[in-house]
Coordinates of C-alpha atoms in Angstrom, one line a residue:
M5 CA 12.5 14.2 10.2
S6 CA 9.3 13.6 8.5
G7 CA 5.7 14.9 9.7
F8 CA 4.2 11.6 11.0
E9 CA 7.5 10.2 12.2
I10 CA 7.4 13.4 14.2
A11 CA 4.0 12.5 15.4
G12 CA 5.7 9.3 16.8
M13 CA 8.5 11.8 18.7
V14 CA 5.4 13.7 20.0
L15 CA 3.7 10.6 21.6
G16 CA 7.1 9.6 23.0
A17 CA 8.1 12.8 24.2
L18 CA 4.8 13.5 26.2
P19 CA 5.3 10.7 28.7
L20 CA 8.7 11.9 29.3
V21 CA 7.8 15.5 30.1
I22 CA 5.2 13.8 32.5
S23 CA 7.4 11.5 34.2
A24 CA 10.0 14.3 34.9
L25 CA 7.5 16.6 36.5
E26 CA 6.2 13.6 38.7
H27 CA 9.8 13.0 39.8
Y28 CA 10.2 16.6 40.4
A29 CA 7.0 16.6 42.3
N30 CA 8.5 13.7 44.5
G31 CA 11.6 15.9 44.9
I32 CA 9.5 18.8 46.3
N33 CA 8.2 16.8 48.8
T34 CA 11.5 16.3 50.5
A35 CA 12.4 20.0 50.3
K36 CA 10.3 22.2 52.6
R37 CA 11.5 25.3 51.1
F38 CA 9.7 24.4 47.7
W39 CA 6.5 23.0 49.0
R40 CA 4.7 26.2 47.5
Y41 CA 5.5 24.7 44.1
K42 CA 3.4 21.4 44.8
S43 CA 0.0 22.8 43.5
E44 CA 1.7 24.3 40.5
V45 CA 3.4 20.9 39.4
R46 CA 0.4 19.0 39.9
W47 CA -1.3 21.6 37.7
L48 CA 1.4 21.4 34.9
I49 CA 1.0 17.4 35.0
L50 CA -2.8 17.5 34.7
Q51 CA -2.5 19.9 31.8
I52 CA 0.3 18.0 30.0
K53 CA -1.8 14.5 30.4
T54 CA -4.9 16.5 29.2
E55 CA -3.1 17.4 26.0
E56 CA -1.7 13.9 25.7
G57 CA -5.0 12.4 25.8
I58 CA -6.5 15.0 23.1
F59 CA -3.6 14.1 20.8
V60 CA -3.8 10.2 21.0
N61 CA -7.6 10.5 20.5
T62 CA -7.1 12.8 17.5
I63 CA -4.4 10.5 15.9
E64 CA -6.6 7.5 16.6
Q65 CA -9.6 9.1 14.7
L66 CA -7.4 10.2 11.9
L67 CA -6.2 6.4 11.5
T68 CA -9.2 4.9 11.8
G69 CA -10.1 3.0 8.5
I70 CA -6.6 3.2 7.6
L71 CA -4.9 0.7 10.3
R72 CA -6.6 -2.5 11.8
I73 CA -7.4 -2.2 15.5
E74 CA -4.3 -4.4 16.5
Q75 CA -1.9 -2.3 14.3
M76 CA -3.3 1.0 15.9
T77 CA -1.8 -0.1 19.2
E78 CA 1.5 -0.4 17.7
F79 CA 1.4 2.7 15.9
I80 CA 0.5 4.7 18.9
A81 CA 3.3 3.2 20.7
G82 CA 5.6 4.4 17.9
G83 CA 6.0 1.1 15.8
K84 CA 7.3 0.4 12.4
F85 CA 4.0 1.8 10.8
W86 CA 5.0 5.2 11.2
Q87 CA 7.5 4.9 8.1
E88 CA 5.3 2.7 5.8
A89 CA 4.6 4.3 2.2
G90 CA 1.0 3.2 2.2
I91 CA 0.2 5.1 5.5
E92 CA 1.5 8.3 3.9
L93 CA -0.5 7.9 1.0
A94 CA -3.6 7.1 2.8
L95 CA -3.0 10.1 5.3
K96 CA -2.6 12.6 2.2
N97 CA -5.8 11.2 0.4
R98 CA -7.8 11.8 3.8
L99 CA -6.4 15.2 4.5
R100 CA -6.1 16.4 0.9
G101 CA -5.0 20.1 0.8
A102 CA -4.7 20.1 4.6
Y103 CA -2.0 17.8 4.8
E104 CA 1.1 20.1 5.0
I105 CA -1.0 22.3 7.5
Y106 CA -1.4 19.1 9.7
V107 CA 2.1 18.4 9.4
D108 CA 3.3 21.8 10.6
N109 CA 0.8 21.6 13.4
V110 CA 2.5 18.3 14.6
R111 CA 5.7 19.8 14.1
G112 CA 4.6 22.7 16.3
L113 CA 3.8 20.3 19.1
E114 CA 7.1 18.6 18.8
S115 CA 9.1 22.1 19.1
A116 CA 7.0 23.0 22.2
L117 CA 7.7 19.8 24.0
Q118 CA 11.5 20.2 22.9
R119 CA 11.6 23.6 24.7
M120 CA 9.8 22.0 27.9
M121 CA 12.2 19.4 27.9
K122 CA 15.1 21.8 27.7
K123 CA 13.7 23.9 30.6
L124 CA 13.2 20.4 32.6
A125 CA 16.9 20.1 32.2
L126 CA 16.4 16.4 30.9
D127 CA 19.4 14.3 29.5
S128 CA 19.8 12.8 26.0
D129 CA 17.5 10.2 26.9
G130 CA 14.8 12.5 28.1
K131 CA 15.1 11.7 31.8
P132 CA 15.9 13.9 34.8
Q133 CA 19.7 13.9 35.4
F134 CA 19.3 12.6 39.0
T135 CA 17.2 9.6 40.4
D136 CA 17.2 10.2 44.2
P137 CA 14.4 12.7 45.1
S138 CA 16.1 13.5 48.2
L139 CA 18.8 15.3 46.2
F140 CA 16.4 17.6 44.8
K141 CA 17.5 20.8 46.5
Q142 CA 21.1 20.6 45.5
E143 CA 20.2 19.4 41.9
Y144 CA 17.8 22.3 41.3
K145 CA 20.6 24.8 42.5
R146 CA 23.0 22.9 40.1
L147 CA 20.6 22.3 37.1
K148 CA 18.3 25.3 37.4
F149 CA 15.3 23.4 35.9
G150 CA 11.9 25.1 35.9
I151 CA 9.2 23.9 38.3
S152 CA 6.9 27.1 38.3
K153 CA 3.9 27.0 35.8
S154 CA 4.7 30.4 34.9
E155 CA 7.7 29.2 33.3
Y156 CA 5.6 27.0 31.0
D157 CA 2.8 29.1 30.2
E158 CA 4.0 30.0 26.6
Q159 CA 4.7 26.2 25.8
L160 CA 1.4 25.1 27.3
S161 CA -0.6 27.5 25.4
A162 CA 1.2 26.2 22.2
L163 CA 0.3 22.7 23.0
K164 CA -3.4 23.7 23.4
N165 CA -3.5 25.8 20.3
Y166 CA -1.8 23.0 18.0
N167 CA -3.9 20.3 19.6
Q168 CA -7.1 22.3 18.9
A169 CA -6.0 22.8 15.3
L170 CA -5.3 19.1 14.8
T171 CA -8.7 18.2 16.4
R172 CA -10.7 20.5 14.1
L173 CA -8.8 19.4 10.9
T174 CA -9.3 15.9 11.8
K175 CA -12.9 16.3 12.4
Q176 CA -13.5 18.2 9.1
S177 CA -11.4 15.9 7.1
L178 CA -13.4 12.8 8.4
E179 CA -16.8 14.6 7.8
L180 CA -15.8 15.6 4.1
E181 CA -14.3 12.1 3.2
P182 CA -17.8 10.8 2.0
S183 CA -18.2 13.4 -0.3
R184 CA -14.7 13.6 -1.5
A185 CA -14.7 9.9 -2.3
A186 CA -17.7 10.4 -4.6
K187 CA -15.8 13.1 -6.5
R188 CA -12.6 11.2 -7.1
S189 CA -11.3 11.2 -10.4
C190 CA -9.8 7.9 -11.8
P191 CA -6.1 7.4 -12.6
N192 CA -5.1 7.6 -16.5
F193 CA -6.1 4.2 -17.2
N194 CA -5.6 4.7 -20.9
A195 CA -2.0 5.8 -20.3
L196 CA -1.5 2.5 -18.0
Q197 CA -3.1 0.4 -20.7
S198 CA -0.7 1.6 -23.4
Y199 CA 2.4 1.1 -21.1
A200 CA 1.2 -2.3 -20.0
R201 CA 1.2 -3.1 -23.7
T202 CA 4.6 -1.6 -24.5
L203 CA 6.0 -3.3 -21.2
F204 CA 5.1 -6.7 -22.6
E205 CA 6.4 -6.2 -26.0
T206 CA 9.6 -4.9 -24.6
L207 CA 10.3 -7.7 -22.3
R208 CA 9.3 -10.3 -25.5
S209 CA 11.7 -8.5 -27.9
G210 CA 14.4 -8.5 -25.1
L211 CA 14.7 -12.2 -25.6
R212 CA 17.5 -13.2 -28.0
C213 CA 17.2 -16.9 -27.2
N214 CA 15.3 -19.8 -28.9
C215 CA 15.1 -21.7 -25.5
G216 CA 11.3 -21.0 -25.2
G217 CA 11.3 -21.5 -21.5
H218 CA 11.0 -17.8 -20.2
A219 CA 7.5 -16.7 -18.7
V220 CA 6.8 -13.5 -16.4
K221 CA 4.1 -12.9 -13.8
L222 CA 3.0 -9.4 -13.4
R223 CA 1.7 -8.4 -9.8
L224 CA -1.9 -7.0 -9.6
E225 CA -2.3 -4.2 -7.6
S226 CA -4.6 -1.1 -7.0
R227 CA -3.3 2.1 -8.5
A228 CA -6.4 4.0 -7.6
Q229 CA -4.8 6.3 -5.4
R230 CA -2.5 7.7 -8.0
I231 CA -3.8 10.6 -9.9
V232 CA -1.1 11.4 -12.5
Q233 CA -1.3 12.3 -16.1
G234 CA 0.7 11.6 -19.3
E235 CA 4.4 10.8 -19.3
D236 CA 4.8 11.3 -15.5
L237 CA 2.7 8.4 -15.0
L238 CA 5.1 6.0 -16.3
E239 CA 8.2 7.4 -14.4
H240 CA 6.0 7.2 -11.1
T241 CA 4.6 3.8 -11.5
P242 CA 6.7 0.7 -11.0
F243 CA 5.5 -2.6 -12.1
R244 CA 6.3 -5.7 -10.1
V245 CA 7.4 -8.8 -11.9
I246 CA 8.5 -12.4 -11.3
F247 CA 10.6 -13.8 -14.1
T248 CA 10.7 -17.7 -14.4
Y249 CA 12.5 -19.7 -16.8
A250 CA 12.7 -23.5 -17.3
T251 CA 15.8 -25.7 -16.6
D252 CA 13.7 -28.1 -18.6
A253 CA 11.7 -26.0 -21.4
G254 CA 9.3 -29.0 -21.7
T255 CA 8.0 -28.5 -18.1
L256 CA 4.6 -27.2 -17.1
L257 CA 4.5 -23.4 -17.0
T258 CA 2.7 -22.8 -13.6
H259 CA 4.4 -25.0 -10.8
S260 CA 7.9 -24.7 -9.7
S261 CA 9.6 -28.2 -10.0
F262 CA 12.0 -27.2 -12.7
W263 CA 11.8 -23.3 -12.6
N264 CA 14.1 -20.4 -11.3
W265 CA 12.3 -17.4 -10.3
T266 CA 13.5 -13.8 -10.0
E267 CA 11.4 -10.9 -8.4
A268 CA 12.1 -7.4 -9.7
D269 CA 10.5 -3.9 -10.2
I270 CA 10.5 -2.4 -13.7
R271 CA 10.5 1.3 -14.0
C272 CA 10.3 3.5 -16.9
I273 CA 13.3 6.0 -16.4
P274 CA 13.6 9.5 -17.9
M275 CA 15.7 10.2 -21.0
V276 CA 17.6 13.1 -19.3
A277 CA 21.4 13.0 -19.6
D278 CA 23.8 13.4 -16.9
K279 CA 21.3 14.3 -14.4
P280 CA 19.9 12.1 -11.5
K281 CA 16.3 11.7 -11.6
Q282 CA 13.8 11.3 -8.8
V283 CA 11.6 8.3 -9.4
H284 CA 8.4 7.7 -7.3
L285 CA 7.7 4.4 -5.9
A286 CA 4.5 2.7 -5.9
P287 CA 2.3 2.6 -2.6
C288 CA 1.5 -0.8 -0.9
I289 CA -0.7 -0.7 2.1
N290 CA 0.4 -3.5 4.3
D291 CA 2.7 -4.8 1.6
A292 CA 5.0 -7.5 3.0
S293 CA 6.7 -8.3 -0.2
P294 CA 10.4 -8.4 -0.5
Q295 CA 12.2 -5.1 -1.1
P296 CA 14.8 -4.0 -3.5
R297 CA 18.3 -4.0 -2.2
A298 CA 18.7 -0.4 -1.5
A299 CA 17.4 1.0 1.7
R300 CA 14.6 3.0 1.5
R301 CA 12.7 5.4 4.0
V302 CA 9.2 7.1 3.9
K303 CA 9.5 10.8 4.1
F304 CA 6.5 13.1 4.6
S305 CA 8.5 16.5 4.6
R306 CA 11.0 18.2 2.2
V307 CA 14.0 17.3 4.5
Q308 CA 16.4 15.1 2.8
A309 CA 18.2 12.3 4.3
H310 CA 21.3 10.7 2.9
Q311 CA 22.7 7.1 3.3
S312 CA 26.3 7.0 4.1
N313 CA 27.0 3.9 2.2
S314 CA 25.1 4.3 -0.8
S315 CA 24.4 6.7 -3.8
T316 CA 20.6 6.5 -3.2
T317 CA 19.0 9.7 -1.8
V318 CA 15.8 9.8 -0.1
T319 CA 13.6 12.8 -0.4
D320 CA 10.3 14.9 -0.2
A321 CA 6.7 13.9 1.0
Q322 CA 5.9 11.9 -2.4
Q323 CA 8.6 9.1 -1.4
Q324 CA 11.1 9.8 -4.1
V325 CA 14.4 7.8 -4.8
T326 CA 17.3 9.7 -6.6
V327 CA 19.4 6.9 -8.2
D328 CA 22.9 8.2 -9.1
S329 CA 24.5 6.7 -12.1
V330 CA 27.3 4.9 -10.1
P331 CA 27.6 2.4 -11.8
T332 CA 25.8 3.6 -14.9
P333 CA 23.2 1.1 -15.9
E334 CA 23.6 -0.3 -19.4
Q335 CA 21.3 -1.5 -22.0
I336 CA 20.3 -5.1 -21.7
Q337 CA 21.2 -6.9 -25.0
D338 CA 19.7 -10.4 -24.2
L339 CA 17.1 -10.7 -21.3
C340 CA 17.6 -14.3 -21.1
K341 CA 21.2 -13.8 -20.1
A342 CA 20.3 -11.0 -17.9
V343 CA 17.7 -13.2 -15.9
V344 CA 19.9 -15.9 -15.7
A345 CA 22.7 -13.8 -14.5
L346 CA 20.4 -12.7 -11.5
Q347 CA 20.5 -16.1 -9.7
Q348 CA 24.3 -15.4 -8.9
P349 CA 24.7 -13.9 -5.4
Q350 CA 25.9 -10.6 -6.4
R351 CA 23.6 -8.2 -7.8
D352 CA 23.7 -4.7 -8.5
L353 CA 20.8 -2.2 -7.6
C354 CA 19.8 -1.8 -11.3
I355 CA 20.7 -4.6 -13.5
G356 CA 20.3 -2.6 -16.6
Y357 CA 17.4 -1.3 -18.9
L358 CA 15.4 -2.4 -22.2
I359 CA 14.6 0.2 -24.7
D360 CA 11.2 0.1 -26.1
S361 CA 10.0 1.2 -29.9
V362 CA 9.9 4.9 -28.9
K363 CA 13.4 4.6 -27.1
R364 CA 12.1 5.0 -23.5
K365 CA 14.1 2.9 -21.0
H366 CA 12.8 0.3 -19.0
A367 CA 15.1 -0.3 -16.0
I368 CA 15.1 -3.6 -14.1
Y369 CA 15.7 -3.5 -10.4
P370 CA 16.0 -7.1 -8.8
L371 CA 14.6 -7.6 -5.3
E372 CA 16.7 -9.5 -2.8
S373 CA 15.0 -12.7 -1.5
P374 CA 15.3 -13.4 2.4
S375 CA 18.1 -15.6 3.2
N376 CA 15.7 -18.5 4.5
C377 CA 14.0 -18.5 1.3
N378 CA 14.6 -21.1 -1.4
Q379 CA 13.2 -19.9 -4.8
Q380 CA 13.2 -23.4 -6.0
Q381 CA 10.4 -24.1 -3.8
W382 CA 8.2 -21.3 -4.9
T383 CA 5.0 -22.3 -6.5
A384 CA 2.2 -20.6 -8.5
Y385 CA -1.4 -21.7 -7.7
S386 CA -4.3 -20.4 -9.7
L387 CA -7.3 -18.8 -7.9
R388 CA -9.3 -21.8 -9.4
E389 CA -6.7 -24.1 -7.5
V390 CA -7.2 -22.1 -4.4
L391 CA -11.0 -22.2 -4.6
T392 CA -11.2 -26.0 -5.2
Q393 CA -8.5 -26.4 -2.3
R394 CA -5.8 -28.2 -4.8
T395 CA -3.0 -26.6 -3.1
N396 CA -0.2 -27.0 -0.4
I397 CA -0.6 -23.4 1.0
G398 CA -1.9 -24.5 4.2
R399 CA -4.1 -21.5 4.8
R400 CA -7.6 -20.3 3.7
L401 CA -8.3 -16.8 2.2
T402 CA -9.5 -14.7 4.8
K403 CA -12.1 -12.0 4.5
H404 CA -9.4 -9.4 4.5
D405 CA -7.8 -11.4 1.9
K406 CA -10.7 -11.6 -0.4
L407 CA -11.5 -7.9 -0.2
R408 CA -7.9 -6.8 -0.8
V409 CA -7.5 -9.1 -3.8
A410 CA -11.1 -8.0 -5.1
V411 CA -9.5 -4.4 -5.1
D412 CA -6.8 -5.4 -6.7
L413 CA -8.5 -7.3 -9.5
A414 CA -11.0 -4.5 -10.2
S415 CA -8.2 -1.9 -10.6
S416 CA -6.2 -4.3 -12.7
V417 CA -9.2 -4.9 -15.1
L418 CA -9.1 -1.1 -15.9
Q419 CA -5.2 -1.1 -16.1
L420 CA -4.7 -4.1 -18.4
Y421 CA -7.9 -4.0 -20.6
K422 CA -7.1 -5.2 -24.1
T423 CA -3.4 -5.8 -23.3
P424 CA -1.5 -8.9 -23.6
W425 CA -1.5 -9.4 -20.0
L426 CA -5.4 -10.0 -19.8
D427 CA -7.3 -11.7 -22.3
E428 CA -11.1 -10.8 -22.7
Q429 CA -12.0 -14.2 -22.2
W430 CA -10.1 -14.4 -18.8
S431 CA -11.2 -16.7 -15.6
D432 CA -10.2 -17.8 -12.3
N433 CA -7.5 -19.9 -14.2
D434 CA -5.9 -16.8 -15.2
V435 CA -5.2 -15.2 -11.7
Y436 CA -2.2 -16.7 -9.6
F437 CA -0.9 -16.6 -6.2
I438 CA 2.7 -17.0 -5.3
H439 CA 3.6 -19.3 -2.6
R440 CA 7.0 -18.6 -1.1
P441 CA 7.8 -21.3 1.8
G442 CA 9.8 -19.5 4.4
V443 CA 8.9 -16.0 3.6
P444 CA 6.8 -14.3 6.5
L445 CA 3.9 -12.8 4.2
S446 CA 0.7 -13.6 3.1
V447 CA 0.4 -15.9 0.1
Y448 CA -2.8 -13.7 -0.8
E449 CA -0.8 -10.3 -0.3
H450 CA -1.2 -9.7 -4.1
P451 CA -2.7 -11.7 -7.3
F452 CA -0.4 -12.1 -10.4
V453 CA -1.2 -12.8 -13.9
Y454 CA 1.0 -15.2 -15.9
R455 CA 2.3 -15.0 -19.4
R456 CA 4.9 -16.7 -21.4
L457 CA 7.5 -14.5 -23.1
P458 CA 8.0 -16.0 -26.7
S459 CA 10.6 -14.9 -28.7
S460 CA 8.5 -13.8 -31.5
P461 CA 5.0 -12.1 -31.6
G462 CA 3.4 -14.9 -33.5
S463 CA 3.8 -17.4 -30.7
L464 CA 2.0 -15.4 -28.1
S465 CA -0.1 -17.7 -25.9
V466 CA -3.9 -17.1 -25.3
S467 CA -6.3 -18.2 -22.6
T468 CA -7.8 -21.5 -23.3
S469 CA -11.1 -20.5 -21.6
Q470 CA -13.2 -19.6 -24.5
Q471 CA -16.9 -18.6 -24.0
A472 CA -19.6 -17.7 -26.3
A473 CA -20.7 -14.1 -26.4
Y474 CA -24.1 -13.0 -25.7
R475 CA -25.9 -9.7 -26.3
V476 CA -27.0 -9.5 -22.8
I477 CA -23.3 -9.5 -21.6
R478 CA -22.3 -6.1 -22.8
N479 CA -18.7 -6.5 -21.7
Q480 CA -17.2 -9.9 -21.2
T481 CA -14.1 -8.7 -19.1
L482 CA -16.3 -7.0 -16.6
F483 CA -18.9 -10.1 -16.4
T484 CA -15.9 -12.3 -15.6
L485 CA -14.8 -9.8 -13.0
G486 CA -18.1 -10.0 -11.5
I487 CA -18.0 -13.8 -11.4
L488 CA -14.5 -13.9 -9.6
L489 CA -15.9 -11.4 -7.1
I490 CA -18.7 -13.7 -6.4
E491 CA -16.3 -16.6 -6.2
L492 CA -13.9 -14.7 -3.9
L493 CA -16.6 -13.8 -1.4
Y494 CA -17.9 -17.5 -1.0
G495 CA -14.3 -19.1 -1.5
K496 CA -15.8 -21.4 -4.1
P497 CA -16.1 -21.8 -7.9
I498 CA -19.2 -20.5 -9.5
E499 CA -20.0 -24.1 -10.4
E500 CA -20.3 -25.1 -6.6
L501 CA -22.8 -22.3 -5.9
Q502 CA -25.4 -23.5 -8.3
T503 CA -28.7 -24.8 -7.4
P504 CA -31.2 -26.9 -9.5
R505 CA -33.2 -23.9 -10.7
D506 CA -29.9 -22.2 -12.3
L507 CA -29.7 -25.2 -14.6
D508 CA -32.9 -24.0 -16.3
C509 CA -31.1 -21.3 -18.2
Q510 CA -32.6 -21.6 -21.6
G511 CA -32.4 -18.3 -23.4
T512 CA -29.8 -16.8 -21.1
P513 CA -26.3 -16.6 -21.4
G514 CA -25.5 -19.7 -19.4
I515 CA -25.8 -21.2 -15.9
A516 CA -23.3 -18.9 -14.4
W517 CA -25.1 -15.8 -15.6
C518 CA -28.2 -17.4 -13.7
T519 CA -26.2 -18.3 -10.7
A520 CA -24.9 -14.6 -10.5
E521 CA -28.2 -13.1 -11.1
R522 CA -29.9 -15.2 -8.1
L523 CA -27.1 -14.5 -5.7
I524 CA -27.4 -10.8 -6.6
K525 CA -31.1 -10.7 -6.0
E526 CA -31.1 -13.0 -3.1
E527 CA -28.0 -13.3 -1.1
L528 CA -25.0 -11.0 -1.9
E529 CA -26.2 -8.0 0.2
F530 CA -26.3 -10.0 3.3
E531 CA -23.1 -11.7 2.7
A532 CA -20.9 -8.8 2.0
G533 CA -23.0 -5.5 2.3
P534 CA -24.6 -3.1 -0.3
R535 CA -21.3 -1.8 -1.8
Y536 CA -20.0 -5.0 -2.7
L537 CA -23.5 -6.2 -4.0
D538 CA -23.6 -2.9 -6.4
A539 CA -20.2 -3.5 -7.7
V540 CA -20.9 -7.0 -8.5
R541 CA -24.2 -6.4 -10.0
R542 CA -22.7 -3.5 -12.3
C543 CA -20.0 -5.8 -13.5
I544 CA -22.5 -8.7 -14.4
R545 CA -24.9 -6.5 -16.0
C546 CA -22.8 -3.8 -17.2
D547 CA -25.2 -1.4 -15.3
F548 CA -23.5 2.1 -15.7
N549 CA -26.0 4.2 -17.2
R550 CA -23.7 4.5 -20.3
K551 CA -24.3 3.7 -24.1
E552 CA -20.5 3.1 -24.4
S553 CA -19.4 -0.2 -22.9
S554 CA -15.6 -0.4 -23.7
L555 CA -13.1 0.0 -21.1
D556 CA -11.0 2.1 -23.3
D557 CA -13.3 4.8 -23.1
K558 CA -12.6 7.4 -20.6
D559 CA -16.0 8.3 -19.5
F560 CA -16.9 4.4 -19.1
Q561 CA -13.5 4.0 -17.3
Q562 CA -14.7 6.8 -14.8
A563 CA -18.1 5.1 -14.3
V564 CA -16.5 1.6 -13.6
F565 CA -14.1 3.2 -11.3
D566 CA -16.8 4.9 -9.3
G567 CA -19.2 1.9 -9.6
V568 CA -16.9 -0.9 -8.9
V569 CA -13.3 0.1 -7.9
A570 CA -14.4 2.9 -5.4
P571 CA -17.1 0.8 -3.7
L572 CA -14.8 -2.2 -3.1
E573 CA -12.2 0.1 -1.6
R574 CA -14.7 1.5 0.8
T575 CA -15.8 -1.8 1.8
L576 CA -12.1 -3.0 2.4
Q577 CA -11.6 0.2 4.4
Q578 CA -14.6 -0.5 6.5
F579 CA -13.6 -4.0 7.1
I580 CA -10.2 -2.8 8.3
S581 CA -11.7 -0.3 10.7
L582 CA -13.9 -2.6 12.5
D583 CA -11.6 -5.9 12.4

């Protein structure tokens, strides 16, 4: 049983213990011989209620800024959020080195409550074994449950000690969080960039057809929580993609009238023979996307849990999945045929792997679509279409959507810089959202970038949005990010935010630059707060106090991470905690 799943058990056990003692107190009232225990049982009830209140308050403090208010109520009541991977990651990031200590104290609480429940002689459901209080005397002789406070001194002392430790750890972690956030090291973006290039080329070279109708959409997500280096990063970082292929190769590339869609995770698997490997899965706070066919559960401890009907094994606190080699995945010889085969009803956990130029294996794990979802009805809409309201989505971007997408875009710029996935001259026409009719998730959960998969390198598609380069724009990719952050905030394309004085732009990079500068000086702070303003300002002006301005430079990456990604994350966290 995992650490914070045990916290849910503690929250469930405390009311059971209190209810049992209250039941016994009613029984004592019917048995004159036991009246001397009235005050002792009332004292026990008060002490345990006090510890329950302290524990609930502590958990709420710990989760503030991680869960929204409406989620907090369900979480405290033992809802599904106890098992979410994103919660584990956020708690680890908040508690840092104290995480395991925190979990051990939660286990201590659970153990003390289990001993109390045993002394109360409760049944397997945690309830007294008799319901009629008038039977208290004979049931007491039969069950010999404890009603004296001296019998519970040890457990009460343990509850108080563990609770005090959790309260102190929570208070210290929250007080240290601002300074810790300022010291964060950014992920290994150079390794991510290299892998993104390799992944695109591996997918492209995997095609052995001349149909020309293949495309792939790569999901953009923040990987800022993952601090891993070198080759380990590749094994621990799945990339979510949607393969599309046209039934008519002459159709448009973005909308879905003649397209088949297949969603999958791609993971770099290790080159170790005859040994199952633990593969870390990607974290997704509040991610409601379809999941791979194999059942998975989040684990906070080192206790293993085995599925009875699968070779998949869920292990330790790093949310690892050991995939046995039954059946053994085979190399995919033709990606075109493999993707087409995925439209058939039966799918394996892993359909096979592609091999890149350095002999690494890239395994493809298809995701099962909900039964009520017709993939033929899926549609991709660009951010430009969303902003100009030329979609059939039926819902607008909320403030929460905007901030979450902003974080994904900012982190993805660092991940995909100078890769085939993201042109330097990118725009709101290059960012897509997937509308899945019948799927109960937000269409704005994660943005995607779209690329065709030509069968030869010479036919790679490039963005049609070409802009002149200006000296004042030191990094075009970051400048575009700044424009998109403004467009997201206002829910309008930059052209609709122009005023007549923005048109007087002679000697400047253009109208968009003048509009952005005016909004930075006059409006943005009041619309979105100082952190969002600073992130936009740094992107538009490339203001990072660095001579270097290339996003493949590690020092500049750290500066952009600190000055853009981290402030946007904190803005999102603050919004979640207040919402």
